[in-house]
Amino acid sequence: MADPVRPLLDGGASAVEDNRPGRKAPGGTKRASGTPSAVPYAPAARSGSPAPLAAKSLADTRPLTANEPLTADELPDGLVVADDAGRVVVYNRAAVRLTGVAAEEAIGKYICDVLPFRDDDGRDWWMCVDPYNGLATRTRHPERSLFLADGPAGGYGGSSSRGGTEVLVSVGYVRDERSGPVRRLVITLRGAQQRARLERSRAELVSTVAHELRAPLTSVKGFTATLLAKWSRFSDDQKRVMLETVNADADRVTRLITELLDVSRIESGRMEVRRQLVDVPERARKIIAGRVASGESEDRFRLEAAHDLPETWLDADKIDQILGNLVENAVRHGAGIVSVVARRAQVSGDQQEAITVSVRDQGEGIPPEMALRVFRQFWRGKRRGGTGLGLYIVKGLIEAMDGEIAVARAPGGGAEFRFTLPAGTPIA
């Protein structure tokens, strides 16, 4: 029966006429060479000299088009395939990029020499798992982080304090029958930079939350302890001031927890939208009234609403949160008059009706090169303060209601945050 290994992956592995294990690699590369006797976890040696190797594919596939089959070099992740003798037969372009080992240097070498993986404790990973002589019922190794023992500086997997290149590795076993010998190892490689960025982001979130929680909780603890210890010594007015401070700090903690829950829902795609008929200018008017009631000057705010606004079915609570965050951002980081402008969106043809709302200030504005960063987590302007999550949450809430938001320079200077939301009766 013909081997199902076909030319699917020819684009990612070069044929080598005679590339026996132990032979010196081109260019003097030591990493892609080795001797069979030094690899105790390789398959048992067969009699006779090894046959010349050729690049192979994993299996037949249907072509993407009539004349264009899929090749290994088109895959976004690194792909390495070892045959039943543990020698590399496929090494695609992404694997070359991640490891820094050329395909012609890898083909024909033992997989453990080409990819000298080490685990977190510095142990030889191939020796630990013993893929060819180990557990016969094993079918795969789920993705995990490993380190190339002598990873070159040119690798793109991700630098590590352990001195090697970190890559995310998953391994699949191909057997002719259950518990049969391993016919092929299929290894996929991914860079670790994205995971490292995610870990840094999470660490920064924890640090930011801890910092933001410390101040209000310290205040709450201090005032409550003082009131409990010296209640009779304070007048009613003093007690009221202390309790009002405790209440305000408790609200601050509640807002922070709400922000964290919103971030979690946005990232997981679990943001629920409860649509109802919403008067957007009226919601903006209530937000402004709340700011005035809390001590802001009424002359600081301006509301402009067109008379021909379309009917909007939106989530009222989320509209309040969006407008509240944008107005607070304009007050904190901007200057002058804060304007909220609601207009009917300009649409053409069969496009759905929409409404645009702009929140403008008269401050310094946001430089164009910073426009794409303001909606990222932890972005803060020149005036430090807050968690840096407000605009990220605003963007997530707007997108959950099928809208979009952008930032630009306001007509009179300053920053203008403009978001567009669909109007009309929602489709059931």
Coordinates of C-alpha atoms in Angstrom, one line a residue, residues 13-252:
A13 CA 10.9 20.6 3.4
S14 CA 13.8 20.2 1.0
A15 CA 14.8 16.8 -0.3
V16 CA 18.2 15.7 0.8
E17 CA 19.9 13.0 -1.2
D18 CA 22.2 11.6 1.5
N19 CA 21.7 13.1 5.0
R20 CA 22.4 10.4 7.5
P21 CA 22.3 11.2 11.2
G22 CA 25.7 12.3 12.4
R23 CA 26.8 13.9 9.2
K24 CA 27.9 17.5 9.7
A25 CA 25.3 20.0 8.7
P26 CA 26.0 22.7 6.0
G27 CA 27.7 25.7 7.3
G28 CA 29.1 23.9 10.3
T29 CA 25.9 24.0 12.3
K30 CA 26.2 21.7 15.3
R31 CA 22.6 21.8 16.5
A32 CA 21.2 20.0 13.5
S33 CA 23.6 17.0 13.7
G34 CA 23.9 14.0 15.9
T35 CA 24.8 10.3 16.1
P36 CA 22.3 7.5 16.6
S37 CA 24.2 5.9 19.4
A38 CA 23.9 9.2 21.4
V39 CA 20.2 9.2 21.2
P40 CA 18.8 6.4 23.5
Y41 CA 15.2 7.5 23.0
A42 CA 15.2 7.1 19.3
P43 CA 13.6 4.1 17.6
A44 CA 15.6 0.9 17.5
A45 CA 18.1 0.9 14.7
R46 CA 17.3 -1.1 11.6
S47 CA 19.7 -3.3 9.7
G48 CA 21.4 -1.7 6.7
S49 CA 22.1 1.9 5.8
P50 CA 19.3 4.4 6.0
A51 CA 17.7 5.1 2.7
P52 CA 17.9 8.6 1.2
L53 CA 15.2 10.8 2.5
A54 CA 12.8 13.0 0.6
A55 CA 10.3 15.6 1.7
K56 CA 6.9 14.2 2.3
S57 CA 3.5 15.4 3.3
L58 CA 1.2 14.2 6.1
A59 CA -1.7 13.1 4.0
D60 CA -3.6 13.7 0.8
T61 CA -5.8 16.8 0.9
R62 CA -8.2 18.2 -1.5
P63 CA -6.8 21.2 -3.4
L64 CA -7.9 24.7 -2.4
T65 CA -8.5 25.3 -6.1
A66 CA -8.3 23.2 -9.2
N67 CA -4.6 23.8 -9.7
E68 CA -3.4 25.0 -6.3
P69 CA -2.8 22.4 -3.5
L70 CA -2.0 23.5 0.1
T71 CA 1.7 23.5 1.0
A72 CA 3.3 23.5 4.4
D73 CA 4.8 27.0 3.9
E74 CA 1.3 28.4 3.8
L75 CA 0.6 27.3 7.3
P76 CA 0.9 30.1 9.9
D77 CA 2.4 27.8 12.6
G78 CA 5.6 25.9 12.5
L79 CA 5.2 22.3 11.3
V80 CA 7.8 19.6 11.8
V81 CA 7.3 15.9 10.9
A82 CA 9.5 13.0 11.9
D83 CA 9.3 9.5 10.3
D84 CA 9.2 6.1 12.0
A85 CA 13.0 6.3 12.5
G86 CA 12.8 9.7 14.3
R87 CA 14.3 11.6 11.4
V88 CA 12.9 14.9 10.1
V89 CA 11.1 14.7 6.8
V90 CA 9.1 18.0 6.9
Y91 CA 10.3 21.4 8.1
N92 CA 8.2 24.3 7.0
R93 CA 9.0 28.0 6.6
A94 CA 7.4 29.0 9.9
A95 CA 9.5 26.4 11.8
V96 CA 12.6 27.9 10.2
R97 CA 11.5 31.3 11.4
L98 CA 10.8 30.2 14.9
T99 CA 13.9 28.1 15.4
G100 CA 16.5 29.6 13.2
V101 CA 17.4 26.2 11.6
A102 CA 17.3 26.0 7.8
A103 CA 15.1 23.3 6.3
E104 CA 18.0 21.8 4.4
E105 CA 19.9 21.5 7.7
A106 CA 17.0 19.8 9.4
I107 CA 15.9 17.2 6.8
G108 CA 17.3 13.8 7.6
K109 CA 18.5 14.6 11.1
Y110 CA 17.1 13.1 14.3
I111 CA 14.2 15.2 15.6
C112 CA 15.9 15.4 19.0
D113 CA 19.0 16.9 17.5
V114 CA 17.1 19.4 15.3
L115 CA 14.8 20.5 18.2
P116 CA 16.8 20.0 21.5
F117 CA 13.8 20.8 23.8
R118 CA 14.2 21.4 27.5
D119 CA 11.4 21.8 30.0
D120 CA 11.1 24.4 32.7
D121 CA 13.5 22.5 35.0
G122 CA 16.2 22.2 32.2
R123 CA 15.6 18.5 31.6
D124 CA 15.9 16.9 28.1
W125 CA 12.2 16.8 27.1
W126 CA 12.7 14.0 24.5
M127 CA 14.4 11.9 27.1
C128 CA 11.5 12.4 29.4
V129 CA 8.7 11.5 27.0
D130 CA 10.6 8.9 24.9
P131 CA 8.1 9.2 22.0
Y132 CA 9.1 6.0 20.1
N133 CA 9.7 3.6 23.0
G134 CA 7.3 5.1 25.6
L135 CA 3.7 4.5 26.3
A136 CA 2.1 2.6 23.4
T137 CA -1.4 4.1 23.9
R138 CA -0.2 7.7 23.7
T139 CA -1.8 9.8 21.0
R140 CA -0.7 13.4 21.6
H141 CA 1.0 15.9 23.9
P142 CA -1.1 19.0 24.5
E143 CA 0.5 22.4 23.9
R144 CA 3.1 23.4 26.4
S145 CA 6.0 25.8 26.7
L146 CA 9.5 24.3 26.0
F147 CA 12.9 25.8 25.4
L148 CA 15.4 25.2 22.6
A149 CA 18.6 24.4 24.5
D150 CA 20.9 26.4 22.2
G151 CA 18.3 28.6 20.5
P152 CA 20.0 31.0 18.1
A153 CA 19.5 34.7 18.5
G154 CA 17.7 34.8 15.2
G155 CA 14.8 32.7 16.4
Y156 CA 11.4 34.3 16.8
G157 CA 9.9 32.1 19.4
G158 CA 10.6 34.5 22.3
S159 CA 13.6 35.1 24.5
S160 CA 13.9 33.5 27.9
S161 CA 15.8 34.0 31.1
R162 CA 16.8 30.3 30.7
G163 CA 19.0 31.3 27.8
G164 CA 17.1 29.5 25.0
T165 CA 14.3 30.3 22.6
E166 CA 10.8 29.6 24.1
V167 CA 8.3 28.0 21.9
L168 CA 4.8 26.5 22.4
V169 CA 4.9 22.9 21.3
S170 CA 2.2 20.3 20.7
V171 CA 2.9 16.8 19.4
G172 CA 0.7 14.2 17.7
Y173 CA 1.4 10.5 17.2
V174 CA 0.5 8.7 14.0
R175 CA 0.1 5.0 14.3
D176 CA -1.2 2.4 11.8
E177 CA -3.2 0.8 14.6
R178 CA -4.0 1.4 18.2
S179 CA -1.0 0.6 20.5
G180 CA 1.1 0.0 17.3
P181 CA 4.5 1.5 16.7
V182 CA 4.8 5.2 15.9
R183 CA 4.9 5.7 12.2
R184 CA 5.2 9.5 12.3
L185 CA 5.5 12.4 14.8
V186 CA 3.7 15.6 13.9
I187 CA 4.9 18.6 15.8
T188 CA 3.5 22.1 15.7
L189 CA 5.4 25.2 16.9
R190 CA 4.1 28.6 17.9
G191 CA 5.9 31.7 19.1
A192 CA 5.6 32.6 22.8
Q193 CA 5.5 36.4 22.4
Q194 CA 1.7 36.6 22.5
R195 CA 1.5 34.6 25.6
A196 CA 4.2 36.7 27.2
R197 CA 2.3 39.9 26.3
L198 CA -0.8 38.4 27.8
E199 CA 1.0 37.5 31.0
R200 CA 2.4 41.0 31.2
S201 CA -1.0 42.5 30.7
R202 CA -2.5 40.4 33.4
A203 CA 0.3 41.3 35.8
E204 CA -0.3 45.0 35.0
L205 CA -4.0 44.6 35.6
V206 CA -3.3 43.0 39.0
S207 CA -0.9 45.8 39.9
T208 CA -3.3 48.5 38.8
V209 CA -6.3 47.0 40.6
A210 CA -4.2 46.6 43.8
H211 CA -3.1 50.2 43.6
E212 CA -6.7 51.5 43.0
L213 CA -8.2 49.4 45.8
R214 CA -5.6 50.4 48.4
A215 CA -6.6 54.0 48.7
P216 CA -10.4 53.7 49.2
L217 CA -10.0 50.6 51.4
T218 CA -7.5 52.3 53.6
S219 CA -9.9 55.3 53.9
V220 CA -12.8 53.0 54.8
K221 CA -10.8 51.1 57.3
G222 CA -9.4 54.2 58.9
F223 CA -12.7 56.0 59.3
T224 CA -14.7 53.0 60.5
A225 CA -12.0 52.1 63.1
T226 CA -11.9 55.7 64.3
L227 CA -15.7 55.8 64.6
L228 CA -15.9 52.5 66.5
A229 CA -13.1 53.5 68.9
K230 CA -14.2 57.1 69.6
W231 CA -17.9 57.4 68.6
S232 CA -18.9 59.5 71.6
R233 CA -16.1 62.0 71.0
F234 CA -17.4 63.2 67.6
S235 CA -20.3 65.5 66.9
D236 CA -23.1 64.5 64.5
D237 CA -21.6 66.7 61.8
Q238 CA -18.2 65.0 62.1
K239 CA -19.8 61.6 62.0
R240 CA -21.8 62.5 58.9
V241 CA -18.6 63.7 57.1
M242 CA -16.8 60.5 57.9
L243 CA -19.7 58.3 56.9
E244 CA -20.1 60.2 53.6
T245 CA -16.4 59.7 52.9
V246 CA -16.8 56.0 53.6
N247 CA -19.8 55.8 51.3
A248 CA -18.0 57.6 48.5
D249 CA -15.0 55.3 48.8
A250 CA -17.3 52.2 48.8
D251 CA -18.8 53.6 45.5
R252 CA -15.3 53.9 44.1

